[in-house]
Short mmCIF file of C-alpha atoms and ligand atoms in Angstrom, two decimals:
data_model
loop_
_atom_site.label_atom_id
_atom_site.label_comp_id
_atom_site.label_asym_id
_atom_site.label_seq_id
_atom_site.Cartn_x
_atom_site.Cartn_y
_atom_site.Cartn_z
CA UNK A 15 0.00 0.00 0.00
CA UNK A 16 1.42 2.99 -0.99
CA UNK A 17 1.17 6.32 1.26
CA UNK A 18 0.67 10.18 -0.13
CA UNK A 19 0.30 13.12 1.78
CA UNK A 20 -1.64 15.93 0.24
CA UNK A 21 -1.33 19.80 1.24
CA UNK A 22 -4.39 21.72 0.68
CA UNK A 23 -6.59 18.45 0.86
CA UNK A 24 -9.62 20.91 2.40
CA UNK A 25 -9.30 22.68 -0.72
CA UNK A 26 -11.28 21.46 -4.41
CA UNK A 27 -8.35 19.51 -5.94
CA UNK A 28 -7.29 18.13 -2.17
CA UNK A 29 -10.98 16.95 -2.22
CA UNK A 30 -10.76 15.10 -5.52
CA UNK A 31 -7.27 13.84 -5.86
CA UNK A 32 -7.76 11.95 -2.09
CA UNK A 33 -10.90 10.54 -3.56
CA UNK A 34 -8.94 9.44 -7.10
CA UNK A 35 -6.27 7.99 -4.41
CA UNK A 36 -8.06 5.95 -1.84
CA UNK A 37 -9.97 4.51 -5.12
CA UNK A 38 -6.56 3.36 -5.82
CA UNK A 39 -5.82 1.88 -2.59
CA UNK A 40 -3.61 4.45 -1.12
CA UNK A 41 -3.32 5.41 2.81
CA UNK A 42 -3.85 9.11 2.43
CA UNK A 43 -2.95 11.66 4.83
CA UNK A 44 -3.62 15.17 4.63
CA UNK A 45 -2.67 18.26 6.15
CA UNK A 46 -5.01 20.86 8.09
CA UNK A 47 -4.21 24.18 9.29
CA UNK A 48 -5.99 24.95 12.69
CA UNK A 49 -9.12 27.21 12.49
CA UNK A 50 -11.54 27.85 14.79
CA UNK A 51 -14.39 26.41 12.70
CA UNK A 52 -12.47 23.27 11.91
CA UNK A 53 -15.56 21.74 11.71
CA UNK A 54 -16.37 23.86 7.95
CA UNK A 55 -12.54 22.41 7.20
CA UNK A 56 -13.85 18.98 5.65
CA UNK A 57 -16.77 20.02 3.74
CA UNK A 58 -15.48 19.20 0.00
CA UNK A 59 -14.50 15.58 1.49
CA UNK A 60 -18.07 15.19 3.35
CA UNK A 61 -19.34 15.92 -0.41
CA UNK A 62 -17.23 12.71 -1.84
CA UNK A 63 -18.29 10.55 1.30
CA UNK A 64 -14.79 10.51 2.15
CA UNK A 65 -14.05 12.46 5.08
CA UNK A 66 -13.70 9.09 7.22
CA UNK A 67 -11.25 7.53 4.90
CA UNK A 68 -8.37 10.02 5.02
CA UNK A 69 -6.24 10.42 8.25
CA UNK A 70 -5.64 14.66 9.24
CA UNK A 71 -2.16 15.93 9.92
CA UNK A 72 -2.34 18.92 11.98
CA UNK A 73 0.11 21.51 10.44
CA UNK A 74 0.99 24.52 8.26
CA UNK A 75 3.42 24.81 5.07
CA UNK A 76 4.61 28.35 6.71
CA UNK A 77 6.09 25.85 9.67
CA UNK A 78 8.92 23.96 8.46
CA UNK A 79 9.32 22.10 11.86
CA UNK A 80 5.62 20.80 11.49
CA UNK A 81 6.04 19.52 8.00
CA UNK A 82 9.56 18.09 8.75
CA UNK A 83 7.64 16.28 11.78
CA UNK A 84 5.27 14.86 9.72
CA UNK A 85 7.00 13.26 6.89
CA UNK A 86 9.83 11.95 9.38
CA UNK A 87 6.88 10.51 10.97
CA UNK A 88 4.38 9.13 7.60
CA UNK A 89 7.17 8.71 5.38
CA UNK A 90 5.05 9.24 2.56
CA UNK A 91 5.97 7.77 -1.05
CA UNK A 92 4.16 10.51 -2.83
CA UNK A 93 3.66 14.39 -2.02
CA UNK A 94 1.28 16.80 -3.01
CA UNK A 95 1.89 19.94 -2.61
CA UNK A 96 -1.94 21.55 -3.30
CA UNK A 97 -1.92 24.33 -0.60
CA UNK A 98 -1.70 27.84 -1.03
CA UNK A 99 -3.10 31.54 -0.95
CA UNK A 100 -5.10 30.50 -4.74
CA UNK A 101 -7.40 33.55 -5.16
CA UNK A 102 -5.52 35.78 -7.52
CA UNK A 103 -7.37 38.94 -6.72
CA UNK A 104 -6.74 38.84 -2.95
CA UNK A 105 -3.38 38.31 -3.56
CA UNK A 106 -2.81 42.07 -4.45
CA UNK A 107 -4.19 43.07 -1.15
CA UNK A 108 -1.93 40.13 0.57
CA UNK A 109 0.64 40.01 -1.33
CA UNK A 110 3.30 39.50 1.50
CA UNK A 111 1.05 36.39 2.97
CA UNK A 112 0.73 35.56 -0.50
CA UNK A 113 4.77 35.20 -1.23
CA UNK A 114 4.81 33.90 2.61
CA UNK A 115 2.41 30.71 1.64
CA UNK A 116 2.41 30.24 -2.59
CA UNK A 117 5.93 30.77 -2.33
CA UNK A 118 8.39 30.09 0.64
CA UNK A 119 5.72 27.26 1.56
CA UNK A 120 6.92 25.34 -1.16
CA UNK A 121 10.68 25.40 -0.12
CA UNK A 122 9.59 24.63 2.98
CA UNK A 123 8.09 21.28 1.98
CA UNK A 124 10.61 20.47 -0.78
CA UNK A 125 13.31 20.89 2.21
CA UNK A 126 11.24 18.53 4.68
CA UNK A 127 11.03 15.95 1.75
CA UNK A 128 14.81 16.42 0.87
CA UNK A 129 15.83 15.99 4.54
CA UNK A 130 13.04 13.42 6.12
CA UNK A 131 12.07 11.55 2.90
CA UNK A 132 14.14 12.17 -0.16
CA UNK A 133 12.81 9.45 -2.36
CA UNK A 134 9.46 10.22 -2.29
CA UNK A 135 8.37 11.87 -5.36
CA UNK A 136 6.60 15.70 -5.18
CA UNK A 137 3.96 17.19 -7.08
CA UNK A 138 3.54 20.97 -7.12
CA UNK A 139 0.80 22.69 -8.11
CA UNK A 140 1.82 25.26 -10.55
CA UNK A 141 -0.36 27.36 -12.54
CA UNK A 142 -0.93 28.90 -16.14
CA UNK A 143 -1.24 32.29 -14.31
CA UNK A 144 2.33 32.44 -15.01
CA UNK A 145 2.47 32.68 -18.19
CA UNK A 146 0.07 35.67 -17.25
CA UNK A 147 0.85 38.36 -20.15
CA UNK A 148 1.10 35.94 -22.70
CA UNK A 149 4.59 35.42 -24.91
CA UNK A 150 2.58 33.05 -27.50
CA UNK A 151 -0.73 32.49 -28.56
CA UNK A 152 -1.31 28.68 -27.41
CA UNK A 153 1.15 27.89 -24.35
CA UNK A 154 3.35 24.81 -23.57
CA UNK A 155 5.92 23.98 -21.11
CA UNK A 156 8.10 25.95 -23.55
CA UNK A 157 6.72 29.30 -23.10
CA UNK A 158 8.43 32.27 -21.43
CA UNK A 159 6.71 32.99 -18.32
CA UNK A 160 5.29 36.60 -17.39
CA UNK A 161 3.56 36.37 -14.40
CA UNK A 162 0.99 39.64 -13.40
CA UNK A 163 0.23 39.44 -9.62
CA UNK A 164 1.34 38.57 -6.59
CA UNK A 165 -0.24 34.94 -6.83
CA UNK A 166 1.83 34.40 -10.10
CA UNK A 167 4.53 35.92 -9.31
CA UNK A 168 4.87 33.90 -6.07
CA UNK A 169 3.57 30.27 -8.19
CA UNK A 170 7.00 31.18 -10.23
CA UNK A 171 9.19 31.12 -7.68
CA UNK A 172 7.71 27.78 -6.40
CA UNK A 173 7.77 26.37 -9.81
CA UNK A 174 11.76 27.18 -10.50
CA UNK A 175 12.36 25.38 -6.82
CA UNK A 176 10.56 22.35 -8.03
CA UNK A 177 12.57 22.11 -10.90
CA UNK A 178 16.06 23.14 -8.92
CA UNK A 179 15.38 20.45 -6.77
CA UNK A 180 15.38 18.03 -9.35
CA UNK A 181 18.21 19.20 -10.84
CA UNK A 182 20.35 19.88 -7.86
CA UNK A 183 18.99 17.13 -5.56
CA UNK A 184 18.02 14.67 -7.76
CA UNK A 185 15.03 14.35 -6.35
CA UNK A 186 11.37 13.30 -8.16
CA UNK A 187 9.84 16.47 -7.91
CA UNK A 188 7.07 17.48 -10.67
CA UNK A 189 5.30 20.63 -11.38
CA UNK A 190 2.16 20.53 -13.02
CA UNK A 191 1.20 24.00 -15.20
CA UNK A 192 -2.58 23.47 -14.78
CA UNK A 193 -4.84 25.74 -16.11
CA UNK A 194 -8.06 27.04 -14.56
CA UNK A 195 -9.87 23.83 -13.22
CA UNK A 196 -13.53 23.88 -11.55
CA UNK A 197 -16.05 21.40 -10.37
CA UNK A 198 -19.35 21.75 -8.19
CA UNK A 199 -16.40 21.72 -5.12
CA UNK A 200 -14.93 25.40 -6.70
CA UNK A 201 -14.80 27.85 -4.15
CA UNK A 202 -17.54 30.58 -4.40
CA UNK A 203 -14.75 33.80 -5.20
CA UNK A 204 -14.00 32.12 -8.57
CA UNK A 205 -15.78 33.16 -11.61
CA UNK A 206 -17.60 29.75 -12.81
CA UNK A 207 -18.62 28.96 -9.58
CA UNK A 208 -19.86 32.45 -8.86
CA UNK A 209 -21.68 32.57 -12.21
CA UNK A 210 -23.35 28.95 -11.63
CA UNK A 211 -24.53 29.98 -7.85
CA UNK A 212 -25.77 33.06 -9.03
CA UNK A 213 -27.61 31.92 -12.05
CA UNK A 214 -29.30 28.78 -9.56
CA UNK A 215 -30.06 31.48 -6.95
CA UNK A 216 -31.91 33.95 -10.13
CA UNK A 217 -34.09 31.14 -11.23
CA UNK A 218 -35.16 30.19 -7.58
CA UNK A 219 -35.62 33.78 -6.80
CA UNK A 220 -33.14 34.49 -4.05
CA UNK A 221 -31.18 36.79 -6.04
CA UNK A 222 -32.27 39.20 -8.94
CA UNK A 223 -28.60 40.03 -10.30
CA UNK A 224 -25.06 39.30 -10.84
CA UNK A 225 -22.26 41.77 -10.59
CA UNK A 226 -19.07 40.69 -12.21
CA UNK A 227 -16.05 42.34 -13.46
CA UNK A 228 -14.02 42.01 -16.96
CA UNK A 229 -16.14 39.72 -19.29
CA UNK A 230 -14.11 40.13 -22.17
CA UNK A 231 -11.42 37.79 -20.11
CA UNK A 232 -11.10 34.24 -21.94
CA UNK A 233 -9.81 30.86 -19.53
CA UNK A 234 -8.88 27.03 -21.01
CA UNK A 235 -11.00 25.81 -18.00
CA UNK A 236 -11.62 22.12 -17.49
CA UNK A 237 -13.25 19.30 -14.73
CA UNK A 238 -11.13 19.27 -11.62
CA UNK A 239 -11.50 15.57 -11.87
CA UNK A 240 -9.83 15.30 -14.69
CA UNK A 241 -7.02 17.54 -13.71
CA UNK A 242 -5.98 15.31 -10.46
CA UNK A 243 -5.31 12.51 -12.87
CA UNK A 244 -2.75 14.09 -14.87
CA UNK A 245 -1.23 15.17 -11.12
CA UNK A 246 -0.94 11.23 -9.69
CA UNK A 247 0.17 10.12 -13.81
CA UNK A 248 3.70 12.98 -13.44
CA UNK A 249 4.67 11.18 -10.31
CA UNK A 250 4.28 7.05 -11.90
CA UNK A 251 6.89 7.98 -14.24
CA UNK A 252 10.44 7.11 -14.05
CA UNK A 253 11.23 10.46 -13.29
CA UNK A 254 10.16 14.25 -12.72
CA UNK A 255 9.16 16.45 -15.27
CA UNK A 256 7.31 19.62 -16.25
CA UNK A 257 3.76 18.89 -17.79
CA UNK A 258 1.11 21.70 -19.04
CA UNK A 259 -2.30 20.32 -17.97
CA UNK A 260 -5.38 21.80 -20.38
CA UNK A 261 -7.90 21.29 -22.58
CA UNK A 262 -7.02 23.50 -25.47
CA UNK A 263 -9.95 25.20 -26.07
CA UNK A 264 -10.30 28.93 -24.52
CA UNK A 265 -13.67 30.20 -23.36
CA UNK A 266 -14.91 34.18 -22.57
CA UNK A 267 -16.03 34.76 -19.15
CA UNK A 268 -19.01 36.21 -20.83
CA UNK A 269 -19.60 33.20 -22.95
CA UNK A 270 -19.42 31.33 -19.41
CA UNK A 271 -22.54 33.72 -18.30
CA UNK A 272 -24.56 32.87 -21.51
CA UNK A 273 -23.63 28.84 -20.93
CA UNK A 274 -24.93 29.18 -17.47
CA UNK A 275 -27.91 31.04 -17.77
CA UNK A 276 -29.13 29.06 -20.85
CA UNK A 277 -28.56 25.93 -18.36
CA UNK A 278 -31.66 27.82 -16.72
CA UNK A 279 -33.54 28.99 -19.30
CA UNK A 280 -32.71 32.71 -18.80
CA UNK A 281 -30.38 35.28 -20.85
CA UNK A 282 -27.39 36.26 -18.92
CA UNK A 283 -27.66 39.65 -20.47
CA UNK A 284 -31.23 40.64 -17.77
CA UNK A 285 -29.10 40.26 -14.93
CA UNK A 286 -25.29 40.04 -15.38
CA UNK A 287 -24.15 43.71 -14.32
CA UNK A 288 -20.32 45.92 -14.68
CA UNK A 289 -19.25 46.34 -11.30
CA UNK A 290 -15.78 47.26 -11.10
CA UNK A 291 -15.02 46.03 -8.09
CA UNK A 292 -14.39 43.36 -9.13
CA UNK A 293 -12.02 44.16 -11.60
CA UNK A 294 -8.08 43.44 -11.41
CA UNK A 295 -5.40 46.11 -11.10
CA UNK A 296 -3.24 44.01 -13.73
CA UNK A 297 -5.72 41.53 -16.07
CA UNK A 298 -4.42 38.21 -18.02
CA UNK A 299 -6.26 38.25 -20.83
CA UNK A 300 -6.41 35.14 -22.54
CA UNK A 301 -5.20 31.70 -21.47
CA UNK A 302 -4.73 28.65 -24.04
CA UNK A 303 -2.87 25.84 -23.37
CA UNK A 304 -1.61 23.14 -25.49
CA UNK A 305 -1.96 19.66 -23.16
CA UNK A 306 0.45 18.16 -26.34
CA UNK A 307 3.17 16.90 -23.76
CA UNK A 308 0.87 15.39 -21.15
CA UNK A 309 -1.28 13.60 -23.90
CA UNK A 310 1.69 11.95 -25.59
CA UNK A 311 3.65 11.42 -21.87
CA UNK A 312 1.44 10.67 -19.37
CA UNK A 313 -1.74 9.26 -21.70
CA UNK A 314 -3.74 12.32 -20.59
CA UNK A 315 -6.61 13.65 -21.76
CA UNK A 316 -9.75 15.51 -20.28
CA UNK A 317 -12.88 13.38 -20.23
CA UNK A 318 -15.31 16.22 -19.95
CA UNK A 319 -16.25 19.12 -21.89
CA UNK A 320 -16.68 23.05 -20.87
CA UNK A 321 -20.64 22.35 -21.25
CA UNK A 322 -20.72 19.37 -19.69
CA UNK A 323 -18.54 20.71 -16.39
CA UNK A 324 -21.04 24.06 -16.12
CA UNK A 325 -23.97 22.10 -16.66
CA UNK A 326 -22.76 19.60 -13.40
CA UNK A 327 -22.25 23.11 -12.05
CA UNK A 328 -25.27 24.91 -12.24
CA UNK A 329 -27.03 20.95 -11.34
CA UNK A 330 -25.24 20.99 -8.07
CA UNK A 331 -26.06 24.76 -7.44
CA UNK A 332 -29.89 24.41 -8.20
CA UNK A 333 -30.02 21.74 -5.61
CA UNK A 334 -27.97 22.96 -3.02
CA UNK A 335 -30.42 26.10 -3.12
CA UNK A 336 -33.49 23.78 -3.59
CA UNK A 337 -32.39 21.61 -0.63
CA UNK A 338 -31.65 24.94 1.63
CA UNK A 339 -35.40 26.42 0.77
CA UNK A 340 -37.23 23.43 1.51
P1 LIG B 10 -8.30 25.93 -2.97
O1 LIG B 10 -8.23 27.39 -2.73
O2 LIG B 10 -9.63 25.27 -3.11
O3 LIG B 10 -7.52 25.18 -1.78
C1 LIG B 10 -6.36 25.71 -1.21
C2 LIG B 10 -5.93 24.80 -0.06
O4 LIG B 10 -4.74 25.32 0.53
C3 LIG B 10 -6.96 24.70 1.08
O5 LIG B 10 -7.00 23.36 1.50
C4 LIG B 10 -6.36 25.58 2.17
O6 LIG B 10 -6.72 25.21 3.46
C5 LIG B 10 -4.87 25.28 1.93
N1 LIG B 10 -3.98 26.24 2.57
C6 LIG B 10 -3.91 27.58 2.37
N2 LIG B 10 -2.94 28.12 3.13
C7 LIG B 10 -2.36 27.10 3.83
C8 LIG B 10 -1.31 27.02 4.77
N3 LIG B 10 -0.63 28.10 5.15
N4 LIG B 10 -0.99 25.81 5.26
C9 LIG B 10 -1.66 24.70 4.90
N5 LIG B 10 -2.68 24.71 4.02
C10 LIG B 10 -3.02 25.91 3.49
O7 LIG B 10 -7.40 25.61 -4.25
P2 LIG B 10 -7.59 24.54 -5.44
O8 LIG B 10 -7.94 23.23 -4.85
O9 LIG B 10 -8.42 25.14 -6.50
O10 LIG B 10 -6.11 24.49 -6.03
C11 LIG B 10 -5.12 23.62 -5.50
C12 LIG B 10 -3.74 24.17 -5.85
O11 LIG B 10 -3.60 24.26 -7.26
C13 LIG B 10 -3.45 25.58 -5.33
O12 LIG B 10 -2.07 25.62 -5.02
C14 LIG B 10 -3.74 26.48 -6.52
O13 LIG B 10 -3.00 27.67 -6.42
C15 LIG B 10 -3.27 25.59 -7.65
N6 LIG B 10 -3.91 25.79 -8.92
C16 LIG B 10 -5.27 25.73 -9.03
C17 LIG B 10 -5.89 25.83 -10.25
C18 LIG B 10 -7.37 25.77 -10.38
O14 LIG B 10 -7.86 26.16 -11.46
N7 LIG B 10 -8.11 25.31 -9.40
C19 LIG B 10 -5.08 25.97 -11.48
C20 LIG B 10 -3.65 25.98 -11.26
C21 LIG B 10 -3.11 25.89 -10.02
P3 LIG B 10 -8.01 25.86 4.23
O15 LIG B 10 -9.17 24.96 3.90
O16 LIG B 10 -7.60 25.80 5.65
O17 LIG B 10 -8.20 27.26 3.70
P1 LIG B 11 -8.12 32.99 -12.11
O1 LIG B 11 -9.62 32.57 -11.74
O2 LIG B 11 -7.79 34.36 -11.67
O3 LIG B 11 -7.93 32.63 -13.55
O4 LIG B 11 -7.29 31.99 -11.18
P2 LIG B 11 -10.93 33.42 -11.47
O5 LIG B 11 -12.05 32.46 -11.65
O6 LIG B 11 -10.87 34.18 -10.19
O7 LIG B 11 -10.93 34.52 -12.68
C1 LIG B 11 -11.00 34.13 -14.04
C2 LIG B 11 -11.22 35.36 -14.90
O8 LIG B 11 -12.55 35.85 -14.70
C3 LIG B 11 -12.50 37.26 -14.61
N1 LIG B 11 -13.66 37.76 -13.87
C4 LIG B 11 -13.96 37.49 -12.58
N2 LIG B 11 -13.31 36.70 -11.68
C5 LIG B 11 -13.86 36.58 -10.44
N3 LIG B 11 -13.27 35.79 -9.55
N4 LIG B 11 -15.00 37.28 -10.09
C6 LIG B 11 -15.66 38.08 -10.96
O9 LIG B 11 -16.68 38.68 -10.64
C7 LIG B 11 -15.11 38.19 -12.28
N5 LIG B 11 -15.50 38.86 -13.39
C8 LIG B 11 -14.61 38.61 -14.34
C9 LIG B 11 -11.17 37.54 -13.90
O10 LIG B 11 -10.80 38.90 -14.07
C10 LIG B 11 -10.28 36.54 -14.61
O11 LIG B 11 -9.82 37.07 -15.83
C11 LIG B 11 -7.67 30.62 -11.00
C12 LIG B 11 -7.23 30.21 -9.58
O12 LIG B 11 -7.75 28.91 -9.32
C13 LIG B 11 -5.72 30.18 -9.46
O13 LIG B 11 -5.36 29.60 -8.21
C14 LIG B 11 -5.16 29.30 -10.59
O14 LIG B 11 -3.76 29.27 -10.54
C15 LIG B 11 -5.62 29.83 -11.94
O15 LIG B 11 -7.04 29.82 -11.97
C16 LIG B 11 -5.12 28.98 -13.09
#
């Protein structure tokens, strides 16, 4: 039986890739920082059915003595580095707990692994935000970076020490470019899932419009489901690697509006309004990625489509609402 420990489990991806690994037969352990309403903390996993299967690690990636402590004491085969501040727009008005967390947490583990467990193999989460002000027009694992906020900025820095551990350590350390990723477990601050909650909420009647910010923004968003694959496929290979993780296809947040709505029978246009507070002080534009790499690599490819993940969306949302009213 192999073991994994997964940072960020609490979070969407930490929800599905625990659930992709205990189907697998792995003892999975994952970390939780200490709230005050730990009892909100397993949520995504209570959605799954899985909260009883995965044993908790009490800890933080800003506390290199905890995380040290914990792979000494789980000597895990596998990694997963999933935690961090993730909401691009707060990470202008954080940006230093932003750096503290996205960034420096990721040394932090990579240094507990490379002292306490240096053969297991690490997965980082990296993003497409880095590629942020975009060098080419479809982007691959050969594309210049330019990173436009905080978050990116601070998902560079955590990508380069994934890859200078590999080369300097030799260690099995991976870092996965994934672009924008959502499921009916997305956290409400992020565009699909605020578009699909609002446009369940219209149709019930609990809300009678949406503010949003740039529409004009386009995404290669896929299932979350999907994505965790391609993250447990980089670490069975024979050894670490860079992989872009998307579907190829790039979608307009206002296109994502019209999607949604129709999914309701309504026109996004009656009740989707400019508010520009929720606009960003730098924008990326336009995200494509080309998945070329991981498709001929790993065997990856996304199983469902951008209709078919917003119409599970707005599903989930209409009965969450439905189930709250009754
Ligand atoms: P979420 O925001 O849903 O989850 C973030 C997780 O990080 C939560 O479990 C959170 O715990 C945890 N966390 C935050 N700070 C700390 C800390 N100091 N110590 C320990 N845990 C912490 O993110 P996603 O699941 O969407 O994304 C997973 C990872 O992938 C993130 O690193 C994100 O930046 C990256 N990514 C995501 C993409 C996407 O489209 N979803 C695309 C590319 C990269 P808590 O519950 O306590 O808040
Ligand atoms: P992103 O996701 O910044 O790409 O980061 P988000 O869903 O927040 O924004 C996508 C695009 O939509 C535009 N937008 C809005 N966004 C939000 N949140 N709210 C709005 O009202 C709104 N109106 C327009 C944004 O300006 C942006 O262009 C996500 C996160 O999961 C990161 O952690 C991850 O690394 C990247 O995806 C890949």
């Amino acid at each position: 039986m192999k073991t994994a420990l997964i940072t960020g489990v609490t979070g969407q991806d930490g929800a599905y890739l625990s659930q992709l690994l205990l189907d697998k037969g792995y003892k999975v352990h994952g970390l939780i920082r200490r709230s005050s309403h730990a009892e909100a903390h397993l949520r995504r996993l209570e959605w799954l059915g899985i909260q009883n299967d995965v044993t908790y690690e009490d800890g933080n990636i800003l506390d290199v003595s905890a995380m040290s402590r914990i792979i000494r004491e789980i000597k895990p085969d596998e990694v997963y580095n999933l935690a961090a501040q993730s909401f691009v727009k707060a990470s202008w008005q954080q940006p230093l707990l932003t750096s503290q967390v996205t960034a420096i947490g990721v040394n932090n583990i990579l240094e507990a692994v490379r002292l306490e467990a240096p053969e297991a193999r690490f997965y980082q989460a990296s993003s497409s935000e880095m590629y942020g002000l975009i060098q080419e027009p479809q982007q691959s694992e050969a594309t210049p970076f330019y990173p436009r906020s905080p978050y990116a900025v601070a998902k560079l820095f955590g990508h380069w020490m994934t890859v200078n551990y590999r080369e300097s350590f030799g260690m099995h350390t991976s870092s996965g470019i994934l672009f924008n990723h959502e499921s009916p477990l997305r956290g409400l601050e992020f565009v699909t899932r605020k578009v699909t909650d609002a446009a369940a909420r219209i149709k019930l009647g609990l809300a009678s419009e949406l503010p949003m910010g740039n529409l004009d923004a386009t995404r290669d968003w896929g299932h979350a489901r999907d994505y965790v694959r391609a993250m447990w496929l980089m670490l069975q290979q024979e050894s670490g690697d860079d992989y872009v993780v998307a579907t190829g296809r790039t979608v307009s947040v206002r296109d994502l509006c019209r999607v949604a709505f129709e999914q309701v029978g309504l026109n996004y246009e009656d009740y989707v309004k400019l508010d520009a507070a929720f606009l960003r002080p730098a924008e990326v534009d336009v995200l494509l990625g080309d998945p070329a790499k991981a498709k001929a690599k790993l065997g990856w490819t996304p199983e469902v489509t951008f209709e078919q993940l917003i119409a599970e969306m707005v599903e989930a949302d209409l009965e969450r609402h439905s189930a709250r009213r009754a």
